mmCIF file of C-alpha atoms in Angstrom:
data_model
loop_
_atom_site.group_PDB
_atom_site.id
_atom_site.type_symbol
_atom_site.label_atom_id
_atom_site.label_comp_id
_atom_site.label_asym_id
_atom_site.label_seq_id
_atom_site.Cartn_x
_atom_site.Cartn_y
_atom_site.Cartn_z
ATOM 1 C CA MET A 122 30.471 14.076 -17.625
ATOM 2 C CA SER A 123 27.683 12.804 -15.164
ATOM 3 C CA GLU A 124 25.398 15.243 -13.334
ATOM 4 C CA PHE A 125 25.385 12.826 -10.138
ATOM 5 C CA VAL A 126 27.575 9.888 -9.352
ATOM 6 C CA ILE A 127 26.814 7.970 -5.840
ATOM 7 C CA ARG A 128 30.261 5.990 -4.859
ATOM 8 C CA ASN A 129 30.406 2.581 -2.488
ATOM 9 C CA ILE A 130 26.580 1.731 -2.754
ATOM 10 C CA ARG A 131 25.367 -1.806 -2.986
ATOM 11 C CA ILE A 132 22.818 -2.286 -5.498
ATOM 12 C CA GLY A 133 20.145 -4.441 -2.974
ATOM 13 C CA ASN A 134 21.316 -7.802 -1.994
ATOM 14 C CA ARG A 135 24.749 -8.138 -3.470
ATOM 15 C CA ALA A 136 27.940 -8.046 -1.401
ATOM 16 C CA GLU A 137 29.989 -5.755 -3.794
ATOM 17 C CA SER A 138 29.592 -1.740 -3.448
ATOM 18 C CA VAL A 139 29.398 -0.095 -6.698
ATOM 19 C CA ASP A 140 29.540 3.706 -8.273
ATOM 20 C CA ILE A 141 26.546 5.419 -9.778
ATOM 21 C CA ALA A 142 25.998 7.509 -12.729
ATOM 22 C CA VAL A 143 23.284 9.475 -13.176
ATOM 23 C CA SER A 144 22.579 12.107 -15.846
ATOM 24 C CA GLY A 145 19.246 13.687 -16.297
ATOM 25 C CA GLU A 146 16.756 11.670 -15.063
ATOM 26 C CA ARG A 147 18.189 8.282 -15.587
ATOM 27 C CA ILE A 148 21.382 6.353 -14.541
ATOM 28 C CA SER A 149 23.736 6.735 -16.425
ATOM 29 C CA ASP A 150 26.240 4.025 -16.112
ATOM 30 C CA ILE A 151 27.027 1.563 -13.049
ATOM 31 C CA GLY A 152 31.002 0.625 -12.173
ATOM 32 C CA SER A 153 33.410 0.709 -10.276
ATOM 33 C CA ASP A 154 35.236 4.101 -9.792
ATOM 34 C CA LEU A 155 33.348 6.177 -12.363
ATOM 35 C CA GLY A 156 34.500 9.683 -13.229
ATOM 36 C CA SER A 157 33.729 12.324 -11.218
ATOM 37 C CA GLY A 158 30.570 13.949 -11.387
ATOM 38 C CA ALA A 159 28.945 17.236 -10.614
ATOM 39 C CA LYS A 160 28.218 16.216 -7.779
ATOM 40 C CA THR A 161 28.705 13.314 -5.735
ATOM 41 C CA LEU A 162 27.406 11.216 -2.757
ATOM 42 C CA GLU A 163 28.808 9.527 -0.961
ATOM 43 C CA GLY A 164 26.905 5.544 0.155
ATOM 44 C CA ASN A 165 29.177 4.502 2.803
ATOM 45 C CA GLY A 166 27.834 0.250 1.639
ATOM 46 C CA ALA A 167 24.452 1.330 1.930
ATOM 47 C CA MET A 168 21.700 -0.654 0.177
ATOM 48 C CA LEU A 169 19.523 0.536 -2.378
ATOM 49 C CA ILE A 170 16.810 -0.434 -2.752
ATOM 50 C CA PRO A 171 13.788 1.055 -5.950
ATOM 51 C CA GLY A 172 11.868 2.463 -3.216
ATOM 52 C CA PHE A 173 8.800 1.105 -0.726
ATOM 53 C CA VAL A 174 5.401 0.720 -2.347
ATOM 54 C CA GLU A 175 2.159 1.891 -0.271
ATOM 55 C CA SER A 176 -0.138 -0.887 -1.846
ATOM 56 C CA HIS A 177 -3.226 0.199 -0.564
ATOM 57 C CA LEU A 178 -4.410 4.012 1.637
ATOM 58 C CA HIS A 179 -7.231 6.134 2.414
ATOM 59 C CA LEU A 180 -5.796 9.475 1.676
ATOM 60 C CA ASP A 181 -8.734 11.190 2.056
ATOM 61 C CA LYS A 182 -10.429 9.930 4.923
ATOM 62 C CA ALA A 183 -6.588 10.309 7.329
ATOM 63 C CA CYS A 184 -5.535 12.444 10.451
ATOM 64 C CA ILE A 185 -9.496 12.814 10.592
ATOM 65 C CA LEU A 186 -9.936 11.956 15.295
ATOM 66 C CA ASP A 187 -10.270 15.305 15.754
ATOM 67 C CA LYS A 188 -13.883 15.169 13.820
ATOM 68 C CA CYS A 189 -14.431 11.381 14.704
ATOM 69 C CA HIS A 190 -14.315 8.825 17.051
ATOM 70 C CA ASN A 191 -14.513 4.975 17.382
ATOM 71 C CA GLU A 192 -16.983 4.334 19.684
ATOM 72 C CA THR A 193 -17.044 0.474 19.283
ATOM 73 C CA GLY A 194 -13.970 -0.482 18.087
ATOM 74 C CA THR A 195 -15.419 -2.463 15.290
ATOM 75 C CA LEU A 196 -16.046 -2.469 11.444
ATOM 76 C CA GLU A 197 -19.722 -0.969 11.709
ATOM 77 C CA GLY A 198 -18.518 1.743 13.970
ATOM 78 C CA ALA A 199 -15.685 3.346 12.159
ATOM 79 C CA ILE A 200 -18.094 2.851 8.899
ATOM 80 C CA ALA A 201 -20.304 5.023 10.635
ATOM 81 C CA SER A 202 -18.533 7.020 12.271
ATOM 82 C CA VAL A 203 -16.427 8.043 9.311
ATOM 83 C CA GLY A 204 -19.954 8.620 7.006
ATOM 84 C CA ALA A 205 -20.600 11.584 9.157
ATOM 85 C CA ALA A 206 -17.764 12.921 9.071
ATOM 86 C CA LYS A 207 -17.573 13.082 5.699
ATOM 87 C CA LYS A 208 -20.579 15.633 5.510
ATOM 88 C CA SER A 209 -18.234 18.155 6.677
ATOM 89 C CA PHE A 210 -15.516 17.338 4.061
ATOM 90 C CA THR A 211 -14.369 19.758 1.559
ATOM 91 C CA GLN A 212 -11.456 19.817 -1.411
ATOM 92 C CA SER A 213 -8.736 21.478 0.553
ATOM 93 C CA ASP A 214 -9.392 20.321 4.501
ATOM 94 C CA ILE A 215 -9.003 16.476 1.918
ATOM 95 C CA HIS A 216 -6.287 17.937 0.173
ATOM 96 C CA ALA A 217 -4.545 19.892 3.830
ATOM 97 C CA ARG A 218 -4.780 16.112 5.209
ATOM 98 C CA GLY A 219 -3.195 14.200 1.870
ATOM 99 C CA ARG A 220 -0.509 15.980 2.592
ATOM 100 C CA LYS A 221 0.276 14.814 5.841
ATOM 101 C CA VAL A 222 0.642 11.813 4.482
ATOM 102 C CA LEU A 223 2.258 11.670 1.885
ATOM 103 C CA GLU A 224 5.021 13.877 3.287
ATOM 104 C CA LYS A 225 5.462 11.256 6.002
ATOM 105 C CA ALA A 226 5.859 8.353 3.419
ATOM 106 C CA ILE A 227 8.177 10.232 1.486
ATOM 107 C CA VAL A 228 10.619 10.215 3.927
ATOM 108 C CA GLN A 229 9.961 6.760 4.947
ATOM 109 C CA GLY A 230 11.105 5.907 1.765
ATOM 110 C CA THR A 231 8.010 5.188 -0.400
ATOM 111 C CA ASN A 232 7.735 6.532 -3.492
ATOM 112 C CA ALA A 233 4.657 4.449 -5.188
ATOM 113 C CA ILE A 234 1.091 4.657 -3.766
ATOM 114 C CA ARG A 235 -2.324 2.792 -4.645
ATOM 115 C CA THR A 236 -4.739 4.939 -3.436
ATOM 116 C CA HIS A 237 -8.168 4.068 -2.293
ATOM 117 C CA VAL A 238 -10.829 7.160 -2.887
ATOM 118 C CA GLU A 239 -15.035 6.965 -1.557
ATOM 119 C CA ILE A 240 -17.515 7.919 -4.262
ATOM 120 C CA ASP A 241 -20.980 8.314 -3.339
ATOM 121 C CA PRO A 242 -23.436 10.885 -4.170
ATOM 122 C CA GLY A 243 -22.853 12.287 -0.856
ATOM 123 C CA ILE A 244 -18.795 13.433 -1.806
ATOM 124 C CA GLY A 245 -20.073 13.785 -5.130
ATOM 125 C CA LEU A 246 -16.271 13.463 -7.039
ATOM 126 C CA MET A 247 -14.858 15.759 -4.010
ATOM 127 C CA GLY A 248 -12.299 13.464 -3.352
ATOM 128 C CA LEU A 249 -11.237 12.539 -6.165
ATOM 129 C CA GLU A 250 -10.229 16.295 -6.756
ATOM 130 C CA ALA A 251 -8.608 16.645 -4.074
ATOM 131 C CA VAL A 252 -6.384 13.006 -4.338
ATOM 132 C CA SER A 253 -5.545 14.356 -8.275
ATOM 133 C CA GLN A 254 -4.065 17.517 -6.771
ATOM 134 C CA LEU A 255 -2.269 16.061 -4.692
ATOM 135 C CA LYS A 256 -0.905 13.012 -7.731
ATOM 136 C CA ARG A 257 0.421 16.290 -9.333
ATOM 137 C CA ASP A 258 1.257 18.427 -7.087
ATOM 138 C CA PHE A 259 3.516 15.096 -5.207
ATOM 139 C CA ALA A 260 4.627 14.379 -8.864
ATOM 140 C CA TRP A 261 8.354 15.146 -8.098
ATOM 141 C CA ALA A 262 8.606 12.471 -5.041
ATOM 142 C CA LEU A 263 6.465 9.594 -5.884
ATOM 143 C CA ASP A 264 3.690 7.630 -8.146
ATOM 144 C CA LEU A 265 0.140 8.237 -6.756
ATOM 145 C CA GLN A 266 -2.373 5.517 -8.679
ATOM 146 C CA ILE A 267 -5.681 6.452 -7.948
ATOM 147 C CA CYS A 268 -8.434 3.739 -7.113
ATOM 148 C CA VAL A 269 -11.871 5.441 -7.051
ATOM 149 C CA PHE A 270 -14.639 2.200 -5.310
ATOM 150 C CA PRO A 271 -17.974 2.421 -3.105
ATOM 151 C CA GLN A 272 -17.703 2.893 0.176
ATOM 152 C CA GLU A 273 -21.322 2.429 1.726
ATOM 153 C CA GLY A 274 -22.453 0.533 -1.264
ATOM 154 C CA LEU A 275 -22.922 0.338 -4.653
ATOM 155 C CA THR A 276 -26.635 -1.526 -5.683
ATOM 156 C CA ASN A 277 -28.046 0.072 -2.176
ATOM 157 C CA ASN A 278 -26.702 3.620 -3.050
ATOM 158 C CA PRO A 279 -28.886 4.835 -6.175
ATOM 159 C CA GLY A 280 -26.075 7.468 -8.234
ATOM 160 C CA THR A 281 -23.072 5.922 -7.310
ATOM 161 C CA LYS A 282 -22.788 4.124 -10.129
ATOM 162 C CA GLU A 283 -22.825 6.982 -12.240
ATOM 163 C CA LEU A 284 -20.663 8.940 -10.100
ATOM 164 C CA LEU A 285 -18.053 6.130 -10.615
ATOM 165 C CA GLU A 286 -17.892 5.429 -14.297
ATOM 166 C CA GLU A 287 -17.517 10.077 -14.098
ATOM 167 C CA ALA A 288 -14.602 9.572 -12.271
ATOM 168 C CA LEU A 289 -13.097 6.999 -14.024
ATOM 169 C CA VAL A 290 -13.436 9.459 -17.311
ATOM 170 C CA ASN A 291 -11.813 11.689 -15.193
ATOM 171 C CA GLY A 292 -8.794 10.341 -14.009
ATOM 172 C CA ALA A 293 -8.798 7.909 -12.134
ATOM 173 C CA ASP A 294 -7.255 4.769 -13.070
ATOM 174 C CA LEU A 295 -8.620 1.976 -11.045
ATOM 175 C CA LEU A 296 -12.495 0.956 -9.804
ATOM 176 C CA GLY A 297 -12.704 -0.928 -6.579
ATOM 177 C CA GLY A 298 -15.088 -2.452 -5.128
ATOM 178 C CA CYS A 299 -16.827 -3.087 -0.688
ATOM 179 C CA PRO A 300 -19.311 -6.049 -1.375
ATOM 180 C CA TYR A 301 -19.985 -6.464 2.288
ATOM 181 C CA THR A 302 -21.214 -3.235 3.014
ATOM 182 C CA ASP A 303 -23.361 -3.179 0.159
ATOM 183 C CA SER A 304 -27.655 -4.945 -0.359
ATOM 184 C CA ASP A 305 -26.969 -7.043 -2.597
ATOM 185 C CA PRO A 306 -23.193 -7.966 -2.921
ATOM 186 C CA ASN A 307 -23.135 -10.053 -5.764
ATOM 187 C CA ALA A 308 -24.830 -7.732 -8.086
ATOM 188 C CA GLN A 309 -22.050 -5.007 -6.709
ATOM 189 C CA ILE A 310 -19.260 -7.319 -8.267
ATOM 190 C CA ALA A 311 -20.617 -8.209 -11.023
ATOM 191 C CA ILE A 312 -21.292 -4.580 -12.178
ATOM 192 C CA LEU A 313 -17.955 -3.670 -11.435
ATOM 193 C CA PHE A 314 -16.098 -5.816 -13.430
ATOM 194 C CA GLU A 315 -18.593 -4.828 -16.383
ATOM 195 C CA MET A 316 -16.783 -1.617 -15.979
ATOM 196 C CA ALA A 317 -13.874 -2.819 -15.596
ATOM 197 C CA ARG A 318 -14.066 -3.856 -19.069
ATOM 198 C CA ARG A 319 -15.790 -1.549 -20.499
ATOM 199 C CA PHE A 320 -13.038 0.738 -18.940
ATOM 200 C CA ASP A 321 -10.233 -1.507 -19.022
ATOM 201 C CA VAL A 322 -8.831 -0.416 -15.747
ATOM 202 C CA ASP A 323 -7.615 -3.522 -12.906
ATOM 203 C CA LEU A 324 -9.983 -3.861 -9.748
ATOM 204 C CA ASP A 325 -9.219 -3.856 -6.553
ATOM 205 C CA PHE A 326 -12.098 -4.672 -3.902
ATOM 206 C CA HIS A 327 -12.060 -3.861 0.484
ATOM 207 C CA LEU A 328 -13.525 -8.307 0.823
ATOM 208 C CA ASP A 329 -14.575 -10.620 3.810
ATOM 209 C CA PHE A 330 -14.000 -8.341 6.210
ATOM 210 C CA ASP A 331 -15.250 -10.492 9.132
ATOM 211 C CA LEU A 332 -13.507 -14.050 10.738
ATOM 212 C CA ASP A 333 -16.683 -16.344 9.919
ATOM 213 C CA PRO A 334 -15.539 -18.999 6.942
ATOM 214 C CA LYS A 335 -18.130 -20.338 7.168
ATOM 215 C CA TRP A 336 -19.344 -17.835 3.691
ATOM 216 C CA ARG A 337 -17.408 -15.710 1.919
ATOM 217 C CA HIS A 338 -17.392 -13.132 -1.897
ATOM 218 C CA LEU A 339 -14.065 -14.659 -2.487
ATOM 219 C CA ASP A 340 -15.249 -17.312 -4.409
ATOM 220 C CA GLU A 341 -17.472 -15.054 -5.999
ATOM 221 C CA ILE A 342 -14.921 -12.677 -7.172
ATOM 222 C CA ALA A 343 -12.756 -15.458 -8.286
ATOM 223 C CA ARG A 344 -15.601 -16.898 -10.463
ATOM 224 C CA GLN A 345 -15.775 -13.133 -12.208
ATOM 225 C CA THR A 346 -12.485 -12.366 -12.909
ATOM 226 C CA VAL A 347 -11.805 -15.934 -14.561
ATOM 227 C CA ALA A 348 -15.172 -15.420 -16.712
ATOM 228 C CA HIS A 349 -14.032 -12.541 -17.828
ATOM 229 C CA GLY A 350 -10.610 -13.059 -18.139
ATOM 230 C CA TRP A 351 -9.281 -10.680 -15.641
ATOM 231 C CA GLN A 352 -6.651 -12.994 -14.035
ATOM 232 C CA GLY A 353 -3.900 -10.678 -13.094
ATOM 233 C CA ARG A 354 -5.763 -7.185 -13.053
ATOM 234 C CA VAL A 355 -7.468 -8.051 -9.447
ATOM 235 C CA ALA A 356 -6.400 -7.353 -6.009
ATOM 236 C CA ILE A 357 -8.773 -8.577 -2.637
ATOM 237 C CA GLY A 358 -7.255 -6.795 0.555
ATOM 238 C CA HIS A 359 -8.347 -7.480 4.461
ATOM 239 C CA VAL A 360 -9.496 -11.177 3.599
ATOM 240 C CA THR A 361 -9.746 -11.714 7.857
ATOM 241 C CA LYS A 362 -11.772 -14.682 7.216
ATOM 242 C CA LEU A 363 -8.831 -16.182 5.923
ATOM 243 C CA SER A 364 -7.213 -15.785 9.314
ATOM 244 C CA ALA A 365 -9.836 -17.906 10.691
ATOM 245 C CA MET A 366 -9.914 -21.039 7.861
ATOM 246 C CA PRO A 367 -8.029 -24.400 9.143
ATOM 247 C CA GLY A 368 -4.993 -25.719 6.985
ATOM 248 C CA PRO A 369 -7.234 -27.801 4.095
ATOM 249 C CA GLN A 370 -10.104 -24.339 4.005
ATOM 250 C CA LEU A 371 -6.646 -22.214 4.177
ATOM 251 C CA MET A 372 -5.257 -23.764 1.194
ATOM 252 C CA ASP A 373 -8.373 -24.611 -1.076
ATOM 253 C CA ALA A 374 -8.045 -20.465 -0.383
ATOM 254 C CA VAL A 375 -4.397 -20.403 -1.829
ATOM 255 C CA ALA A 376 -5.084 -22.968 -4.861
ATOM 256 C CA LEU A 377 -8.274 -20.504 -5.876
ATOM 257 C CA LEU A 378 -6.485 -16.957 -5.632
ATOM 258 C CA LYS A 379 -3.237 -18.530 -7.575
ATOM 259 C CA ASP A 380 -5.489 -20.324 -10.464
ATOM 260 C CA ALA A 381 -7.662 -17.244 -10.514
ATOM 261 C CA GLY A 382 -4.485 -14.654 -10.928
ATOM 262 C CA ILE A 383 -6.035 -12.426 -7.638
ATOM 263 C CA ALA A 384 -3.544 -9.980 -5.485
ATOM 264 C CA LEU A 385 -3.654 -10.634 -1.840
ATOM 265 C CA THR A 386 -3.400 -7.175 -0.042
ATOM 266 C CA VAL A 387 -3.199 -7.435 4.469
ATOM 267 C CA LEU A 388 -3.399 -4.685 6.056
ATOM 268 C CA PRO A 389 -1.912 -5.511 9.308
ATOM 269 C CA SER A 390 -2.519 -2.989 11.920
ATOM 270 C CA THR A 391 -6.202 -1.506 10.480
ATOM 271 C CA ASP A 392 -7.200 -5.898 10.705
ATOM 272 C CA LEU A 393 -5.636 -6.377 14.130
ATOM 273 C CA PHE A 394 -7.201 -2.589 15.799
ATOM 274 C CA LEU A 395 -11.085 -3.698 14.133
ATOM 275 C CA MET A 396 -10.898 -8.274 14.261
ATOM 276 C CA GLY A 397 -12.256 -10.014 18.055
ATOM 277 C CA ARG A 398 -13.988 -6.832 19.074
ATOM 278 C CA ASP A 399 -16.452 -9.383 20.519
ATOM 279 C CA SER A 400 -14.114 -11.977 22.085
ATOM 280 C CA GLY A 401 -13.699 -11.272 25.744
ATOM 281 C CA HIS A 402 -10.545 -13.180 25.967
ATOM 282 C CA LEU A 403 -7.363 -15.049 23.795
ATOM 283 C CA VAL A 404 -8.634 -12.440 21.088
ATOM 284 C CA PRO A 405 -7.828 -13.417 17.335
ATOM 285 C CA ARG A 406 -5.434 -11.426 15.446
ATOM 286 C CA GLY A 407 -7.820 -11.607 12.201
ATOM 287 C CA VAL A 408 -4.824 -10.839 10.391
ATOM 288 C CA ALA A 409 -4.397 -12.834 6.719
ATOM 289 C CA PRO A 410 -1.642 -15.360 6.832
ATOM 290 C CA ALA A 411 -0.300 -13.624 2.944
ATOM 291 C CA HIS A 412 3.125 -15.078 3.726
ATOM 292 C CA VAL A 413 1.272 -18.754 2.647
ATOM 293 C CA PHE A 414 -0.628 -17.732 -0.092
ATOM 294 C CA HIS A 415 3.413 -15.744 -0.899
ATOM 295 C CA GLN A 416 5.429 -19.039 -0.326
ATOM 296 C CA HIS A 417 2.880 -21.199 -3.197
ATOM 297 C CA GLY A 418 3.522 -17.472 -5.782
ATOM 298 C CA VAL A 419 0.518 -15.843 -4.787
ATOM 299 C CA CYS A 420 0.955 -11.911 -5.157
ATOM 300 C CA CYS A 421 1.027 -11.013 -2.061
ATOM 301 C CA THR A 422 1.610 -7.363 -0.537
ATOM 302 C CA VAL A 423 1.054 -5.444 3.141
ATOM 303 C CA ALA A 424 0.197 -2.247 3.457
ATOM 304 C CA THR A 425 -0.687 0.816 5.548
ATOM 305 C CA ASN A 426 -4.776 1.735 4.686
ATOM 306 C CA ASN A 427 -5.731 4.090 7.296
ATOM 307 C CA VAL A 428 -3.749 6.448 9.076
ATOM 308 C CA LEU A 429 -4.762 8.006 12.289
ATOM 309 C CA ASN A 430 -8.591 7.392 11.572
ATOM 310 C CA PRO A 431 -12.009 5.548 13.310
ATOM 311 C CA PHE A 432 -10.592 2.155 11.704
ATOM 312 C CA THR A 433 -6.851 2.703 12.098
ATOM 313 C CA PRO A 434 -5.934 5.040 15.313
ATOM 314 C CA TYR A 435 -1.804 5.352 14.228
ATOM 315 C CA GLY A 436 0.295 5.843 11.233
ATOM 316 C CA ASP A 437 3.727 6.813 10.274
ATOM 317 C CA CYS A 438 3.726 5.630 6.973
ATOM 318 C CA SER A 439 6.440 3.081 7.485
ATOM 319 C CA LEU A 440 6.264 0.548 5.267
ATOM 320 C CA SER A 441 9.187 -1.210 6.754
ATOM 321 C CA ARG A 442 7.480 -1.160 10.776
ATOM 322 C CA MET A 443 3.832 -2.483 8.851
ATOM 323 C CA ALA A 444 6.456 -5.355 7.772
ATOM 324 C CA ASN A 445 7.563 -5.969 11.047
ATOM 325 C CA LEU A 446 4.231 -5.526 12.366
ATOM 326 C CA TYR A 447 3.373 -8.285 9.882
ATOM 327 C CA ALA A 448 6.300 -10.843 10.839
ATOM 328 C CA ASN A 449 5.298 -10.799 14.459
ATOM 329 C CA ILE A 450 1.589 -10.901 14.147
ATOM 330 C CA HIS A 451 2.524 -14.696 12.157
ATOM 331 C CA GLN A 452 5.616 -15.387 14.364
ATOM 332 C CA LEU A 453 8.056 -15.085 11.413
ATOM 333 C CA GLY A 454 11.350 -15.055 12.446
ATOM 334 C CA THR A 455 13.729 -17.342 10.131
ATOM 335 C CA GLU A 456 15.918 -15.400 6.897
ATOM 336 C CA PRO A 457 13.132 -16.420 3.904
ATOM 337 C CA GLU A 458 10.164 -15.494 6.032
ATOM 338 C CA LEU A 459 11.085 -11.758 6.584
ATOM 339 C CA GLU A 460 12.602 -12.011 3.380
ATOM 340 C CA ALA A 461 9.039 -12.540 2.302
ATOM 341 C CA CYS A 462 8.116 -9.969 4.624
ATOM 342 C CA PHE A 463 10.190 -7.642 2.361
ATOM 343 C CA ASP A 464 9.147 -8.210 -0.884
ATOM 344 C CA MET A 465 5.712 -7.970 0.254
ATOM 345 C CA VAL A 466 5.947 -3.395 0.740
ATOM 346 C CA THR A 467 8.813 -3.950 -2.117
ATOM 347 C CA SER A 468 8.699 -6.002 -5.221
ATOM 348 C CA ALA A 469 5.697 -7.200 -4.957
ATOM 349 C CA PRO A 470 3.208 -4.603 -4.769
ATOM 350 C CA ARG A 471 5.196 -3.017 -7.104
ATOM 351 C CA ARG A 472 3.833 -5.558 -9.372
ATOM 352 C CA LEU A 473 0.977 -5.454 -8.102
ATOM 353 C CA ILE A 474 0.759 -1.411 -9.068
ATOM 354 C CA ASN A 475 2.246 -2.329 -12.781
ATOM 355 C CA HIS A 476 4.899 -0.685 -11.623
ATOM 356 C CA GLU A 477 7.849 -2.403 -12.116
ATOM 357 C CA ARG A 478 11.526 -0.473 -11.878
ATOM 358 C CA GLY A 479 15.058 -1.562 -11.373
ATOM 359 C CA ILE A 480 17.983 -0.245 -10.774
ATOM 360 C CA GLU A 481 20.123 -0.976 -14.314
ATOM 361 C CA VAL A 482 21.418 1.477 -16.914
ATOM 362 C CA GLY A 483 19.115 3.804 -18.350
ATOM 363 C CA GLU A 484 16.478 3.219 -16.054
ATOM 364 C CA GLU A 485 14.801 6.264 -14.125
ATOM 365 C CA ALA A 486 17.266 7.232 -11.337
ATOM 366 C CA THR A 487 14.775 6.488 -8.625
ATOM 367 C CA PHE A 488 15.588 4.753 -5.437
ATOM 368 C CA VAL A 489 15.792 4.757 -1.440
ATOM 369 C CA ALA A 490 19.010 3.742 0.662
ATOM 370 C CA LEU A 491 19.196 1.650 3.462
ATOM 371 C CA PRO A 492 22.078 1.909 6.368
ATOM 372 C CA ALA A 493 20.930 -2.491 6.411
ATOM 373 C CA ASP A 494 23.021 -4.991 4.880
ATOM 374 C CA CYS A 495 20.043 -6.998 3.699
ATOM 375 C CA GLY A 496 15.391 -7.494 3.392
ATOM 376 C CA MET A 497 15.871 -9.073 6.670
ATOM 377 C CA GLN A 498 17.237 -6.287 8.354
ATOM 378 C CA VAL A 499 15.145 -3.999 7.458
ATOM 379 C CA VAL A 500 12.309 -5.714 8.709
ATOM 380 C CA SER A 501 13.526 -7.423 12.168
ATOM 381 C CA GLU A 502 15.327 -3.478 12.872
ATOM 382 C CA ILE A 503 12.948 -1.352 11.579
ATOM 383 C CA VAL A 504 15.271 0.525 9.824
ATOM 384 C CA ARG A 505 14.534 4.127 8.704
ATOM 385 C CA PRO A 506 16.159 5.094 5.068
ATOM 386 C CA LEU A 507 19.236 7.591 4.735
ATOM 387 C CA TRP A 508 17.432 9.142 1.596
ATOM 388 C CA GLY A 509 15.447 8.932 -1.417
ATOM 389 C CA MET A 510 15.672 10.633 -4.915
ATOM 390 C CA LYS A 511 13.284 10.478 -7.754
ATOM 391 C CA SER A 512 14.023 10.840 -11.469
ATOM 392 C CA GLY A 513 17.267 11.995 -10.321
ATOM 393 C CA ARG A 514 16.112 14.986 -7.784
ATOM 394 C CA MET A 515 16.907 14.041 -4.096
ATOM 395 C CA THR A 516 13.533 14.085 -2.036
ATOM 396 C CA PHE A 517 14.472 13.956 1.726
ATOM 397 C CA GLU A 518 17.101 12.816 3.617
ATOM 398 C CA HIS A 519 17.680 11.472 7.320
ATOM 399 C CA ALA A 520 20.629 12.829 9.895
ATOM 400 C CA PRO A 521 22.449 10.406 11.237
ATOM 401 C CA ALA A 522 21.799 10.345 14.077
ATOM 402 C CA ARG A 523 25.058 11.572 16.777
ATOM 403 C CA ILE A 524 25.692 9.520 20.537
ATOM 404 C CA PHE A 525 27.117 11.650 22.820
ATOM 405 C CA ALA A 526 28.904 9.398 25.100
ATOM 406 C CA PRO A 527 30.671 10.103 28.645
ATOM 407 C CA GLY A 528 34.258 12.932 27.456
ATOM 408 C CA SER A 529 33.161 13.009 23.761
ATOM 409 C CA LEU A 530 33.555 15.959 22.465
ATOM 410 C CA ASP A 531 30.412 17.240 22.038
ATOM 411 C CA GLY A 532 29.419 15.159 25.411
ATOM 412 C CA ALA A 533 31.796 16.247 27.731
#
């Protein structure tokens, strides 16, 4: 007898419903009319997916609007205000704020996250220590991958390189970069690639965060990726310049990323909030067209980035909402386009963070149920998940909405 049987559930976009039996942490059987289990959950024909995946999040500087404010609304203003606020951070403070964000993410159906953590001489390894504790504390509900990076520069910030190396020795999963804040961007890129090879870790860069298409760091990232044989192990985030490129130049960038095996992550809420601040009218959106790259085989993801801070004073950690925002910005409405947006918050980021998972016999019983027929519906209607399970254990549940019409038993 199985420990748990989920009845009448659809795996992904499949039309037919099945039963899924769970024993321990894994799926023990999938079929029709499976035997009874100690517990039974009625799926009501819901859509079952492995879960939403957050490919780019900043837990260490989330929920700090009570500590600082972006007076100019620009990227530079955000970096400066957060840099000042970091001086008052404590490990317990970072942990408490990060906990709030992870709890939001869990109930939105996210069960895997790549979070970026700032490392520099000012804050040391405090952020890594706090987020590492969160990784342990929330292992029951989600898998947390930690990317350490130099937000305020590397070559211009003595001691940062040594701290990044120490962070990798002490549990960080991969290495990030931020060339546009460095006094020598290409030197930062070279140092990080050398370090990534030495520690055998992937790379994830914040890149080209402005709207001037006449220059970019993208070419150097691609050159170093190929030179080091790091194809398939490099991601770039933001890259807002791509939104300002005419068609032929954009397609050159598509070919560059595809040939170098570089993934692209777009952060719609942050990029939309910060870009175009110098425009008095016809304000540019500043959100890179990831769907174009997706169409040509580049691994593309859509992510939250920041929650309630000077970079993004919004956020409920809903990736269905973020995919919807992205679709709205780029005026996407066909079934293939919206299914692509769904892929960019589910299967594509799972590939990016090397955490692919399926719903098959023998696989870990980790999934999320959605009251939807397909990914297109999830994106277009910003569908809220019903419940989630991690390794055979329920992690959250939303009570179904009730309407009290006049004359009904409860609304009389």
